[in-house]
Amino acid sequence: MASFRSLKWIDYVYYILIEPRRFARMIIVEDARPIWGGALVAAAVTVCDVIAAGMLGVESPFFYYKLTYGAILFFIVLIVKIVVLAGLVDLLCQFIGYQGKVKEFLVLISYALFPQIFLLPVVSVFKVFHFAAPFFYVFFSIVFFVWTALIVIQGISELHAMEFFRAVLVFLFPYAFLGILSFLSFVLVVILSFGYVSFL
Amino acid sequence: MDKNRKILISILALLVLSAVLAVIDISMRMRSVQRERFSLAVPGVGPGVGVVRINGPIEMAGSEGGFAISSGGSEAIIQRIAALEADSRIKAVVVRINSPGGTVAATQEIYQKLMRLRQRNVVLVASLGDIAASGGYYIASACNYIVTNQGTLTGSIGVIAVSPNLQGLFQKLGIKMNVIKSGAYKDILSSYRDLTPEERELIQVLIDSSYNQFLKDVALGRNLGIDDIRPYADGRVMSGDMAVKYRLADEIGSFEVALEKAKKKAKLPEDAPVYDEQRSPLDQFLMTLEGAVLNRSGLQNRVMRYRGGYMIEYRYQP
């Protein structure tokens, strides 16, 4: 409660949006203490995303289930994504000779999701004016993802005193790794399905 | 509090406000749409009519789908009848039949199960579809009342055992079978040799036994004498109106007529609920997928037509 009243969390939000490198330096100094704030950011992103998606069409009363139980499920999925991403980034960093900093990466990535909260007010504006809200939902989803990516890349660069382009490669590694893994799994499923169908 | 903090708190407050407004907006649109487009669908409750569907050849196990979805099979049908029997809401059952018949034991099991239900004073009405011949009709005869379409193919009261004689072909191809058997009749009805007169007589005894049981059960179900049925029980198929004429059916009508008749006979109101068989959306999806795969590869025909060896059947085989 005392840390909430101190409004330190406002500083975290400010720096993650404006000065990601300074935020990275802060979490090194504070030994990744704002980790629960990161979980709150992830929860806020989940709720805002569910509401923004709900604004695009006409919802049934099932919307309330999506906003409650559905949001809890999406939140858990998002947390798993953050953990996997942080784990893979740290794995690669250690592989290429840097120190392990998985706690810092967890805080960095979860706070870096903050720009995605802005998706809700942006979509609301286009919805109010009845102007291609679904298109701008997709468009700004990409824009805010790029913003998140830039925050994470700058954070990685700062945490390990790494060159920017090297940090870009480190950030892309989990996506490439999971992409290749998914592709190979898909190929395996297709082969097994064809095998099973031809066996019938 | 410095300026940056104030600005950020204002932004966060606006974000929360926009979220609340968005939820209110969604809720308001949701309600107005509900009034215009949706009506409350009330599921069936209270005493009503159950439906049992018998489609395709009747066999004990039925066809096990490639995606682990079993379709048909006398065991599945008996389970369905047992479920209706255990349901206190079921006062009448409509048995929808669209089958050319099938194996003797499977048909008899379904017949017995329906008769048991009938003895518990549940009204049974059969509704015949495209075809309810041989074993299909056998099952229908267990019902109190039979409603048939005019164009339904029914009748075909009789028993059949078919086995190909490929002896000539084997000789032509120079194929000889090595058979070591424990008794003279162990390879009876084998496709690689002719049937001996003794074997023919033996099979005929089996056929006659099953045929007599068929006649007895139909006579019992229809409240007729065996001699009333025998003149038409020579394997002939007949249309729905001929079946009514020979007292093998009671009325010409559709499935809806059968439902109305069941409600009337069970003294149920006209709007009494109908409890039809239901499959989960996942089962329906898997069955559609399975059907598409089997149809495309032509597997379905092969699966349906192949039989290892012979069978004695209550089946109409054109």
Short mmCIF file of C-alpha atoms in Angstrom, two decimals:
data_model
loop_
_atom_site.label_atom_id
_atom_site.label_comp_id
_atom_site.label_asym_id
_atom_site.label_seq_id
_atom_site.Cartn_x
_atom_site.Cartn_y
_atom_site.Cartn_z
CA MET A 1 0.00 0.00 0.00
CA ALA A 2 2.86 2.30 0.91
CA SER A 3 4.52 1.71 -2.47
CA PHE A 4 1.17 2.38 -4.18
CA ARG A 5 0.82 5.71 -2.32
CA SER A 6 4.36 6.64 -3.20
CA LEU A 7 3.23 6.68 -6.86
CA LYS A 8 6.41 4.92 -7.86
CA TRP A 9 4.37 2.74 -10.20
CA ILE A 10 3.48 5.89 -12.14
CA ASP A 11 7.18 6.37 -12.77
CA TYR A 12 7.48 2.83 -14.09
CA VAL A 13 4.65 3.50 -16.54
CA TYR A 14 6.15 6.83 -17.53
CA TYR A 15 9.58 5.42 -18.19
CA ILE A 16 8.37 2.31 -20.00
CA LEU A 17 6.49 4.54 -22.45
CA ILE A 18 8.94 7.40 -22.79
CA GLU A 19 12.36 6.10 -21.75
CA PRO A 20 12.56 2.30 -21.88
CA ARG A 21 16.32 2.32 -21.33
CA ARG A 22 15.92 4.21 -18.06
CA PHE A 23 13.21 1.73 -17.01
CA ALA A 24 15.65 -1.10 -17.68
CA ARG A 25 18.26 0.60 -15.51
CA MET A 26 15.67 1.02 -12.74
CA ILE A 27 14.75 -2.65 -12.65
CA ILE A 28 18.43 -3.59 -12.41
CA VAL A 29 18.85 -1.29 -9.44
CA GLU A 30 15.61 -2.41 -7.76
CA ASP A 31 16.27 -6.12 -8.37
CA ALA A 32 13.10 -6.61 -10.44
CA ARG A 33 10.80 -5.67 -7.54
CA PRO A 34 7.97 -4.24 -9.68
CA ILE A 35 7.11 -7.77 -10.88
CA TRP A 36 3.54 -7.64 -9.48
CA GLY A 37 2.97 -4.38 -11.30
CA GLY A 38 3.86 -6.27 -14.47
CA ALA A 39 1.13 -8.81 -13.73
CA LEU A 40 -1.34 -5.96 -13.29
CA VAL A 41 -0.34 -4.53 -16.66
CA ALA A 42 -0.92 -7.96 -18.26
CA ALA A 43 -4.36 -8.16 -16.61
CA ALA A 44 -5.28 -4.65 -17.82
CA VAL A 45 -4.15 -5.50 -21.36
CA THR A 46 -6.30 -8.64 -21.34
CA VAL A 47 -9.44 -6.83 -20.16
CA CYS A 48 -8.96 -3.95 -22.61
CA ASP A 49 -8.44 -6.38 -25.49
CA VAL A 50 -11.62 -8.32 -24.66
CA ILE A 51 -13.64 -5.09 -24.48
CA ALA A 52 -12.09 -3.69 -27.68
CA ALA A 53 -12.86 -6.91 -29.57
CA GLY A 54 -16.39 -6.83 -28.14
CA MET A 55 -16.95 -3.36 -29.58
CA LEU A 56 -16.39 -4.56 -33.14
CA GLY A 57 -19.61 -6.52 -33.46
CA VAL A 58 -22.92 -7.11 -31.78
CA GLU A 59 -22.40 -9.13 -28.63
CA SER A 60 -24.70 -11.64 -26.98
CA PRO A 61 -24.92 -11.97 -23.18
CA PHE A 62 -22.02 -14.40 -23.57
CA PHE A 63 -19.89 -11.23 -23.57
CA TYR A 64 -20.08 -11.09 -19.76
CA TYR A 65 -18.58 -14.59 -19.58
CA LYS A 66 -15.82 -13.46 -21.94
CA LEU A 67 -15.18 -10.41 -19.76
CA THR A 68 -14.92 -12.48 -16.59
CA TYR A 69 -14.00 -16.15 -17.04
CA GLY A 70 -12.69 -15.57 -20.58
CA ALA A 71 -10.44 -12.71 -19.40
CA ILE A 72 -9.02 -14.93 -16.64
CA LEU A 73 -8.21 -17.58 -19.23
CA PHE A 74 -6.63 -15.07 -21.62
CA PHE A 75 -4.68 -13.58 -18.72
CA ILE A 76 -3.22 -16.99 -17.88
CA VAL A 77 -2.35 -17.53 -21.54
CA LEU A 78 -0.70 -14.11 -21.67
CA ILE A 79 1.33 -14.83 -18.54
CA VAL A 80 2.48 -18.13 -20.08
CA LYS A 81 3.46 -16.25 -23.26
CA ILE A 82 5.45 -13.71 -21.21
CA VAL A 83 7.22 -16.46 -19.27
CA VAL A 84 8.06 -18.40 -22.47
CA LEU A 85 9.28 -15.25 -24.23
CA ALA A 86 11.40 -14.15 -21.27
CA GLY A 87 12.76 -17.68 -20.85
CA LEU A 88 13.77 -18.01 -24.50
CA VAL A 89 15.32 -14.54 -24.64
CA ASP A 90 17.33 -15.26 -21.49
CA LEU A 91 18.32 -18.67 -22.83
CA LEU A 92 19.74 -17.15 -25.99
CA CYS A 93 21.49 -14.39 -24.03
CA GLN A 94 23.20 -16.95 -21.81
CA PHE A 95 24.00 -19.07 -24.87
CA ILE A 96 25.89 -16.18 -26.48
CA GLY A 97 27.77 -15.39 -23.29
CA TYR A 98 25.70 -12.89 -21.34
CA GLN A 99 24.62 -13.14 -17.72
CA GLY A 100 21.23 -14.70 -16.90
CA LYS A 101 18.60 -12.06 -16.09
CA VAL A 102 15.28 -13.84 -16.45
CA LYS A 103 13.56 -11.90 -13.62
CA GLU A 104 14.44 -8.59 -15.26
CA PHE A 105 13.18 -9.86 -18.61
CA LEU A 106 9.89 -10.94 -17.02
CA VAL A 107 9.34 -7.44 -15.61
CA LEU A 108 10.50 -5.76 -18.82
CA ILE A 109 8.25 -7.78 -21.14
CA SER A 110 5.16 -7.53 -18.94
CA TYR A 111 5.51 -3.74 -18.56
CA ALA A 112 6.29 -3.43 -22.27
CA LEU A 113 2.74 -4.62 -23.00
CA PHE A 114 1.43 -1.34 -21.62
CA PRO A 115 1.01 0.44 -25.01
CA GLN A 116 -1.50 -2.28 -25.99
CA ILE A 117 -3.93 -0.84 -23.42
CA PHE A 118 -4.32 2.15 -25.74
CA LEU A 119 -6.03 -0.12 -28.27
CA LEU A 120 -9.32 0.29 -26.41
CA PRO A 121 -9.66 4.10 -26.54
CA VAL A 122 -8.40 4.16 -30.13
CA VAL A 123 -10.97 1.55 -31.27
CA SER A 124 -13.66 3.36 -29.25
CA VAL A 125 -13.02 6.55 -31.23
CA PHE A 126 -13.38 4.77 -34.58
CA LYS A 127 -16.44 2.94 -33.31
CA VAL A 128 -18.14 6.17 -32.20
CA PHE A 129 -17.55 7.69 -35.63
CA HIS A 130 -18.53 4.44 -37.41
CA PHE A 131 -15.34 4.53 -39.41
CA ALA A 132 -13.80 1.14 -40.26
CA ALA A 133 -13.33 0.08 -36.65
CA PRO A 134 -12.31 -3.53 -37.48
CA PHE A 135 -9.61 -2.31 -39.87
CA PHE A 136 -8.18 0.11 -37.31
CA TYR A 137 -8.40 -2.56 -34.62
CA VAL A 138 -6.05 -4.73 -36.67
CA PHE A 139 -3.92 -1.77 -37.77
CA PHE A 140 -3.38 -0.41 -34.25
CA SER A 141 -2.86 -3.93 -32.88
CA ILE A 142 0.15 -4.10 -35.18
CA VAL A 143 1.26 -0.57 -34.31
CA PHE A 144 1.11 -1.22 -30.56
CA PHE A 145 2.84 -4.57 -30.98
CA VAL A 146 5.69 -2.79 -32.77
CA TRP A 147 5.80 -0.24 -29.92
CA THR A 148 5.99 -3.12 -27.41
CA ALA A 149 8.72 -4.76 -29.47
CA LEU A 150 10.76 -1.54 -29.53
CA ILE A 151 10.49 -1.22 -25.75
CA VAL A 152 11.62 -4.80 -25.23
CA ILE A 153 14.50 -4.45 -27.71
CA GLN A 154 15.75 -1.27 -26.04
CA GLY A 155 15.38 -2.95 -22.64
CA ILE A 156 17.39 -5.99 -23.77
CA SER A 157 20.02 -3.69 -25.24
CA GLU A 158 20.25 -1.76 -21.95
CA LEU A 159 20.15 -4.78 -19.62
CA HIS A 160 23.07 -6.46 -21.36
CA ALA A 161 24.83 -3.40 -22.77
CA MET A 162 24.21 -4.95 -26.18
CA GLU A 163 24.14 -3.32 -29.62
CA PHE A 164 20.66 -2.40 -30.83
CA PHE A 165 20.64 -4.72 -33.86
CA ARG A 166 21.96 -7.60 -31.79
CA ALA A 167 19.11 -6.96 -29.36
CA VAL A 168 16.68 -7.06 -32.33
CA LEU A 169 17.99 -10.53 -33.24
CA VAL A 170 17.70 -11.69 -29.63
CA PHE A 171 14.09 -10.41 -29.52
CA LEU A 172 13.22 -12.15 -32.80
CA PHE A 173 14.75 -15.46 -31.70
CA PRO A 174 11.73 -16.74 -29.66
CA TYR A 175 9.34 -15.94 -32.52
CA ALA A 176 11.57 -17.68 -35.06
CA PHE A 177 12.09 -20.65 -32.74
CA LEU A 178 8.37 -21.04 -31.94
CA GLY A 179 7.45 -20.41 -35.60
CA ILE A 180 9.75 -23.20 -36.82
CA LEU A 181 8.51 -25.48 -34.03
CA SER A 182 4.87 -24.78 -34.94
CA PHE A 183 5.57 -25.34 -38.64
CA LEU A 184 7.26 -28.68 -38.00
CA SER A 185 4.43 -29.73 -35.65
CA PHE A 186 1.91 -28.78 -38.34
CA VAL A 187 3.78 -30.83 -40.94
CA LEU A 188 3.88 -33.77 -38.51
CA VAL A 189 0.12 -33.50 -37.84
CA VAL A 190 -0.62 -33.35 -41.59
CA ILE A 191 1.55 -36.42 -42.26
CA LEU A 192 -0.06 -38.34 -39.38
CA SER A 193 -3.56 -37.33 -40.54
CA PHE A 194 -2.88 -38.49 -44.10
CA GLY A 195 -1.42 -41.71 -42.75
CA TYR A 196 -4.45 -42.28 -40.57
CA VAL A 197 -6.95 -41.50 -43.34
CA SER A 198 -5.16 -43.78 -45.82
CA PHE A 199 -5.17 -46.52 -43.18
CA LEU A 200 -8.99 -46.35 -42.93
CA MET B 1 3.32 15.67 -7.39
CA ASP B 2 5.22 16.62 -10.51
CA LYS B 3 3.62 17.44 -13.84
CA ASN B 4 4.46 14.15 -15.58
CA ARG B 5 2.82 12.12 -12.86
CA LYS B 6 -0.34 14.24 -13.05
CA ILE B 7 -0.54 13.78 -16.82
CA LEU B 8 -0.06 10.03 -16.53
CA ILE B 9 -2.68 9.67 -13.80
CA SER B 10 -5.11 11.63 -15.98
CA ILE B 11 -4.38 9.34 -18.93
CA LEU B 12 -4.91 6.24 -16.77
CA ALA B 13 -8.17 7.67 -15.43
CA LEU B 14 -9.32 8.29 -19.01
CA LEU B 15 -8.40 4.72 -19.92
CA VAL B 16 -10.52 3.35 -17.07
CA LEU B 17 -13.37 5.67 -18.06
CA SER B 18 -13.19 4.56 -21.71
CA ALA B 19 -13.29 0.91 -20.59
CA VAL B 20 -16.39 1.52 -18.46
CA LEU B 21 -18.11 3.46 -21.26
CA ALA B 22 -17.27 0.73 -23.75
CA VAL B 23 -18.79 -1.97 -21.52
CA ILE B 24 -21.95 0.14 -21.04
CA ASP B 25 -22.16 0.72 -24.81
CA ILE B 26 -21.79 -3.01 -25.55
CA SER B 27 -24.43 -3.86 -22.93
CA MET B 28 -26.93 -1.34 -24.33
CA ARG B 29 -26.53 -2.57 -27.88
CA MET B 30 -26.78 -6.12 -26.64
CA ARG B 31 -30.17 -5.53 -25.00
CA SER B 32 -31.74 -3.73 -27.97
CA VAL B 33 -30.60 -6.48 -30.32
CA GLN B 34 -32.02 -9.11 -27.98
CA ARG B 35 -35.44 -7.53 -28.18
CA GLU B 36 -35.38 -7.37 -31.98
CA ARG B 37 -33.74 -10.60 -33.02
CA PHE B 38 -33.86 -13.22 -30.34
CA SER B 39 -36.68 -15.09 -28.73
CA LEU B 40 -36.32 -17.30 -25.73
CA ALA B 41 -36.05 -20.96 -26.74
CA VAL B 42 -37.48 -23.13 -24.01
CA PRO B 43 -36.20 -26.71 -23.97
CA GLY B 44 -38.78 -29.50 -23.93
CA VAL B 45 -39.98 -30.45 -20.46
CA GLY B 46 -42.63 -32.77 -19.08
CA PRO B 47 -44.25 -35.91 -20.48
CA GLY B 48 -43.62 -36.43 -24.15
CA VAL B 49 -42.67 -38.67 -27.07
CA GLY B 50 -39.24 -40.22 -27.51
CA VAL B 51 -37.79 -40.95 -30.92
CA VAL B 52 -35.58 -43.91 -31.85
CA ARG B 53 -33.96 -43.88 -35.27
CA ILE B 54 -32.91 -47.05 -37.08
CA ASN B 55 -30.97 -46.29 -40.22
CA GLY B 56 -29.10 -48.59 -42.59
CA PRO B 57 -28.24 -52.27 -42.27
CA ILE B 58 -28.87 -53.70 -38.81
CA GLU B 59 -25.83 -55.33 -37.30
CA MET B 60 -24.70 -56.00 -33.79
CA ALA B 61 -21.74 -53.61 -33.68
CA GLY B 62 -22.64 -51.15 -36.43
CA SER B 63 -19.90 -49.21 -38.15
CA GLU B 64 -17.17 -47.79 -35.98
CA GLY B 65 -16.22 -44.48 -37.51
CA GLY B 66 -12.64 -43.64 -38.31
CA PHE B 67 -12.84 -40.78 -35.82
CA ALA B 68 -14.11 -43.06 -33.04
CA ILE B 69 -17.74 -42.08 -33.64
CA SER B 70 -19.90 -45.19 -33.69
CA SER B 71 -22.95 -45.03 -35.93
CA GLY B 72 -25.89 -47.41 -35.82
CA GLY B 73 -25.46 -50.92 -34.53
CA SER B 74 -28.11 -52.77 -32.57
CA GLU B 75 -26.26 -52.11 -29.31
CA ALA B 76 -26.46 -48.35 -29.79
CA ILE B 77 -30.16 -48.65 -30.67
CA ILE B 78 -30.83 -50.83 -27.61
CA GLN B 79 -29.00 -48.31 -25.44
CA ARG B 80 -31.21 -45.56 -26.82
CA ILE B 81 -34.36 -47.61 -26.11
CA ALA B 82 -33.08 -48.37 -22.60
CA ALA B 83 -32.49 -44.65 -22.00
CA LEU B 84 -36.07 -43.90 -23.06
CA GLU B 85 -37.33 -46.76 -20.88
CA ALA B 86 -35.58 -45.27 -17.86
CA ASP B 87 -36.92 -41.79 -18.56
CA SER B 88 -40.17 -41.28 -16.67
CA ARG B 89 -41.22 -38.46 -19.03
CA ILE B 90 -41.49 -40.83 -22.00
CA LYS B 91 -45.08 -41.92 -22.48
CA ALA B 92 -44.78 -42.92 -26.14
CA VAL B 93 -41.99 -43.77 -28.56
CA VAL B 94 -41.87 -43.31 -32.31
CA VAL B 95 -39.49 -45.74 -33.99
CA ARG B 96 -38.33 -44.20 -37.26
CA ILE B 97 -37.12 -47.02 -39.52
CA ASN B 98 -35.13 -46.63 -42.70
CA SER B 99 -33.46 -50.01 -43.05
CA PRO B 100 -33.36 -53.01 -45.41
CA GLY B 101 -32.90 -55.31 -42.41
CA GLY B 102 -29.82 -57.09 -41.24
CA THR B 103 -28.50 -59.94 -39.17
CA VAL B 104 -30.94 -62.22 -37.37
CA ALA B 105 -29.63 -61.83 -33.82
CA ALA B 106 -29.29 -58.04 -33.95
CA THR B 107 -32.81 -57.68 -35.33
CA GLN B 108 -34.26 -60.01 -32.72
CA GLU B 109 -32.55 -58.15 -29.89
CA ILE B 110 -34.08 -54.84 -30.96
CA TYR B 111 -37.48 -56.51 -31.39
CA GLN B 112 -37.29 -57.99 -27.88
CA LYS B 113 -36.28 -54.67 -26.36
CA LEU B 114 -39.19 -52.90 -28.02
CA MET B 115 -41.61 -55.61 -26.94
CA ARG B 116 -40.44 -55.16 -23.36
CA LEU B 117 -41.16 -51.45 -23.62
CA ARG B 118 -44.58 -52.22 -25.08
CA GLN B 119 -45.36 -54.54 -22.17
CA ARG B 120 -44.66 -51.60 -19.84
CA ASN B 121 -47.56 -49.78 -21.49
CA VAL B 122 -45.42 -47.32 -23.40
CA VAL B 123 -47.15 -46.62 -26.70
CA LEU B 124 -44.96 -47.60 -29.66
CA VAL B 125 -45.58 -46.22 -33.13
CA ALA B 126 -43.40 -47.19 -36.10
CA SER B 127 -42.79 -44.68 -38.86
CA LEU B 128 -41.42 -46.26 -42.03
CA GLY B 129 -39.12 -44.19 -44.25
CA ASP B 130 -37.72 -45.09 -47.68
CA ILE B 131 -37.38 -48.74 -46.84
CA ALA B 132 -38.40 -50.92 -43.90
CA ALA B 133 -38.05 -54.36 -45.38
CA SER B 134 -37.32 -57.75 -43.86
CA GLY B 135 -35.54 -57.09 -40.53
CA GLY B 136 -36.66 -53.46 -40.77
CA TYR B 137 -40.26 -54.62 -40.86
CA TYR B 138 -39.57 -57.25 -38.16
CA ILE B 139 -38.68 -54.38 -35.79
CA ALA B 140 -41.68 -52.32 -36.88
CA SER B 141 -43.98 -55.22 -36.04
CA ALA B 142 -43.05 -54.85 -32.36
CA CYS B 143 -44.92 -51.52 -32.31
CA ASN B 144 -48.57 -51.01 -31.42
CA TYR B 145 -49.18 -49.03 -34.58
CA ILE B 146 -47.36 -48.78 -37.94
CA VAL B 147 -47.46 -45.63 -40.06
CA THR B 148 -45.98 -46.02 -43.54
CA ASN B 149 -45.48 -43.73 -46.48
CA GLN B 150 -47.24 -44.78 -49.66
CA GLY B 151 -43.88 -45.18 -51.41
CA THR B 152 -42.13 -47.06 -48.63
CA LEU B 153 -40.62 -50.40 -49.63
CA THR B 154 -41.65 -52.83 -46.92
CA GLY B 155 -42.51 -56.50 -46.37
CA SER B 156 -39.83 -58.87 -47.65
CA ILE B 157 -40.66 -61.23 -44.80
CA GLY B 158 -38.14 -64.00 -45.08
CA VAL B 159 -34.62 -65.13 -44.39
CA ILE B 160 -31.66 -65.29 -46.71
CA ALA B 161 -28.13 -66.66 -46.66
CA VAL B 162 -25.90 -65.85 -49.60
CA SER B 163 -22.45 -67.16 -50.37
CA PRO B 164 -20.66 -66.90 -53.72
CA ASN B 165 -19.59 -70.11 -55.43
CA LEU B 166 -16.17 -69.40 -56.93
CA GLN B 167 -15.23 -73.01 -57.59
CA GLY B 168 -15.15 -72.52 -61.37
CA LEU B 169 -13.01 -69.45 -61.07
CA PHE B 170 -10.61 -71.18 -58.69
CA GLN B 171 -10.25 -74.09 -61.10
CA LYS B 172 -9.65 -71.71 -63.98
CA LEU B 173 -6.93 -69.92 -62.01
CA GLY B 174 -5.45 -73.15 -60.70
CA ILE B 175 -6.05 -72.26 -57.06
CA LYS B 176 -6.52 -75.12 -54.62
CA MET B 177 -7.46 -74.70 -50.95
CA ASN B 178 -5.86 -76.79 -48.23
CA VAL B 179 -8.55 -77.41 -45.63
CA ILE B 180 -8.01 -79.32 -42.42
CA LYS B 181 -11.28 -79.51 -40.51
CA SER B 182 -12.65 -81.16 -37.41
CA GLY B 183 -16.00 -82.07 -38.90
CA ALA B 184 -17.71 -82.61 -42.24
CA TYR B 185 -19.61 -79.35 -42.12
CA LYS B 186 -16.92 -77.03 -40.73
CA ASP B 187 -16.42 -75.31 -44.09
CA ILE B 188 -20.07 -75.20 -44.99
CA LEU B 189 -20.95 -72.48 -47.54
CA SER B 190 -17.30 -72.02 -48.45
CA SER B 191 -16.82 -70.13 -51.66
CA TYR B 192 -14.25 -72.55 -53.11
CA ARG B 193 -16.55 -75.56 -53.53
CA ASP B 194 -20.14 -76.55 -54.30
CA LEU B 195 -22.72 -77.06 -51.58
CA THR B 196 -23.55 -80.72 -50.98
CA PRO B 197 -27.24 -81.77 -50.70
CA GLU B 198 -26.73 -82.54 -46.98
CA GLU B 199 -25.25 -79.13 -46.37
CA ARG B 200 -28.05 -77.47 -48.27
CA GLU B 201 -30.56 -79.29 -46.08
CA LEU B 202 -28.70 -78.22 -42.93
CA ILE B 203 -28.71 -74.56 -43.94
CA GLN B 204 -32.35 -74.83 -44.96
CA VAL B 205 -33.22 -76.02 -41.43
CA LEU B 206 -31.50 -72.93 -40.03
CA ILE B 207 -33.30 -70.67 -42.49
CA ASP B 208 -36.66 -72.26 -41.73
CA SER B 209 -36.11 -71.90 -38.00
CA SER B 210 -35.35 -68.19 -38.33
CA TYR B 211 -38.25 -67.77 -40.76
CA ASN B 212 -40.72 -69.41 -38.36
CA GLN B 213 -39.51 -67.15 -35.57
CA PHE B 214 -39.99 -64.16 -37.89
CA LEU B 215 -43.57 -65.20 -38.63
CA LYS B 216 -44.33 -65.88 -34.96
CA ASP B 217 -42.99 -62.50 -33.84
CA VAL B 218 -44.74 -60.54 -36.58
CA ALA B 219 -48.01 -62.33 -35.80
CA LEU B 220 -47.58 -61.53 -32.10
CA GLY B 221 -46.75 -57.90 -32.71
CA ARG B 222 -49.56 -57.38 -35.20
CA ASN B 223 -52.16 -59.39 -33.25
CA LEU B 224 -52.73 -61.63 -36.28
CA GLY B 225 -52.65 -65.36 -36.84
CA ILE B 226 -49.58 -66.85 -38.50
CA ASP B 227 -51.78 -68.11 -41.29
CA ASP B 228 -53.01 -64.56 -41.93
CA ILE B 229 -49.45 -63.48 -42.68
CA ARG B 230 -48.02 -66.54 -44.39
CA PRO B 231 -49.55 -65.86 -47.84
CA TYR B 232 -47.58 -62.58 -48.06
CA ALA B 233 -44.53 -63.80 -46.18
CA ASP B 234 -42.78 -65.22 -49.21
CA GLY B 235 -40.08 -62.59 -49.40
CA ARG B 236 -42.08 -60.22 -51.57
CA VAL B 237 -41.58 -56.51 -51.13
CA MET B 238 -44.60 -54.27 -51.14
CA SER B 239 -45.47 -50.60 -51.12
CA GLY B 240 -47.00 -48.84 -48.13
CA ASP B 241 -50.58 -49.04 -49.38
CA MET B 242 -50.20 -52.77 -50.12
CA ALA B 243 -48.89 -53.27 -46.58
CA VAL B 244 -51.99 -51.50 -45.19
CA LYS B 245 -54.18 -53.65 -47.41
CA TYR B 246 -52.55 -56.87 -46.10
CA ARG B 247 -52.80 -55.54 -42.50
CA LEU B 248 -49.02 -55.42 -42.16
CA ALA B 249 -49.33 -51.64 -41.52
CA ASP B 250 -52.11 -49.46 -40.12
CA GLU B 251 -52.03 -46.10 -41.81
CA ILE B 252 -50.48 -44.14 -44.65
CA GLY B 253 -48.68 -41.10 -43.33
CA SER B 254 -45.46 -39.26 -42.67
CA PHE B 255 -43.22 -39.02 -39.60
CA GLU B 256 -45.34 -36.11 -38.33
CA VAL B 257 -48.46 -38.27 -38.58
CA ALA B 258 -46.66 -40.93 -36.53
CA LEU B 259 -45.78 -38.35 -33.88
CA GLU B 260 -49.38 -37.12 -33.71
CA LYS B 261 -50.64 -40.70 -33.48
CA ALA B 262 -48.20 -41.47 -30.65
CA LYS B 263 -49.35 -38.39 -28.70
CA LYS B 264 -52.98 -39.26 -29.27
CA LYS B 265 -52.58 -42.89 -28.22
CA ALA B 266 -50.59 -41.89 -25.12
CA LYS B 267 -53.22 -39.23 -24.29
CA LEU B 268 -50.62 -36.48 -24.47
CA PRO B 269 -51.48 -32.88 -25.46
CA GLU B 270 -50.73 -31.84 -29.05
CA ASP B 271 -47.86 -29.61 -27.95
CA ALA B 272 -46.18 -32.31 -25.86
CA PRO B 273 -42.38 -32.24 -26.33
CA VAL B 274 -40.59 -34.63 -28.66
CA TYR B 275 -37.29 -36.01 -27.35
CA ASP B 276 -35.27 -36.83 -30.45
CA GLU B 277 -31.76 -38.28 -30.50
CA GLN B 278 -29.12 -35.60 -30.17
CA ARG B 279 -25.45 -35.62 -30.95
CA SER B 280 -22.99 -33.10 -29.61
CA PRO B 281 -21.69 -30.51 -32.13
CA LEU B 282 -18.26 -32.17 -31.91
CA ASP B 283 -19.73 -35.57 -32.85
CA GLN B 284 -21.65 -33.99 -35.73
CA PHE B 285 -18.49 -32.28 -36.98
CA LEU B 286 -16.43 -35.49 -36.77
CA MET B 287 -19.16 -37.48 -38.53
CA THR B 288 -19.33 -34.89 -41.32
CA LEU B 289 -15.55 -35.03 -41.65
CA GLU B 290 -15.62 -38.82 -41.67
CA GLY B 291 -18.39 -38.89 -44.28
CA ALA B 292 -16.46 -36.51 -46.52
CA VAL B 293 -13.28 -38.60 -46.26
CA LEU B 294 -15.05 -41.92 -46.87
CA ASN B 295 -17.15 -40.60 -49.76
CA ARG B 296 -14.21 -38.98 -51.47
CA SER B 297 -12.08 -42.09 -51.30
CA GLY B 298 -14.97 -44.42 -52.18
CA LEU B 299 -14.22 -46.26 -48.98
CA GLN B 300 -17.77 -46.18 -47.71
CA ASN B 301 -19.08 -48.49 -50.41
CA ARG B 302 -16.24 -50.92 -49.91
CA VAL B 303 -16.71 -50.91 -46.14
CA MET B 304 -20.47 -51.39 -46.42
CA ARG B 305 -20.32 -54.14 -49.00
CA TYR B 306 -17.47 -56.25 -47.76
CA ARG B 307 -18.29 -59.22 -45.62
CA GLY B 308 -15.90 -61.88 -44.54
CA GLY B 309 -17.87 -65.11 -45.05
CA TYR B 310 -21.63 -65.62 -45.14
CA MET B 311 -24.43 -64.55 -42.82
CA ILE B 312 -28.00 -65.57 -42.32
CA GLU B 313 -30.03 -62.43 -42.48
CA TYR B 314 -33.44 -60.85 -42.37
CA ARG B 315 -32.49 -58.59 -45.21
CA TYR B 316 -33.99 -57.33 -48.45
CA GLN B 317 -31.36 -57.81 -51.17
CA PRO B 318 -32.45 -56.55 -54.57
#
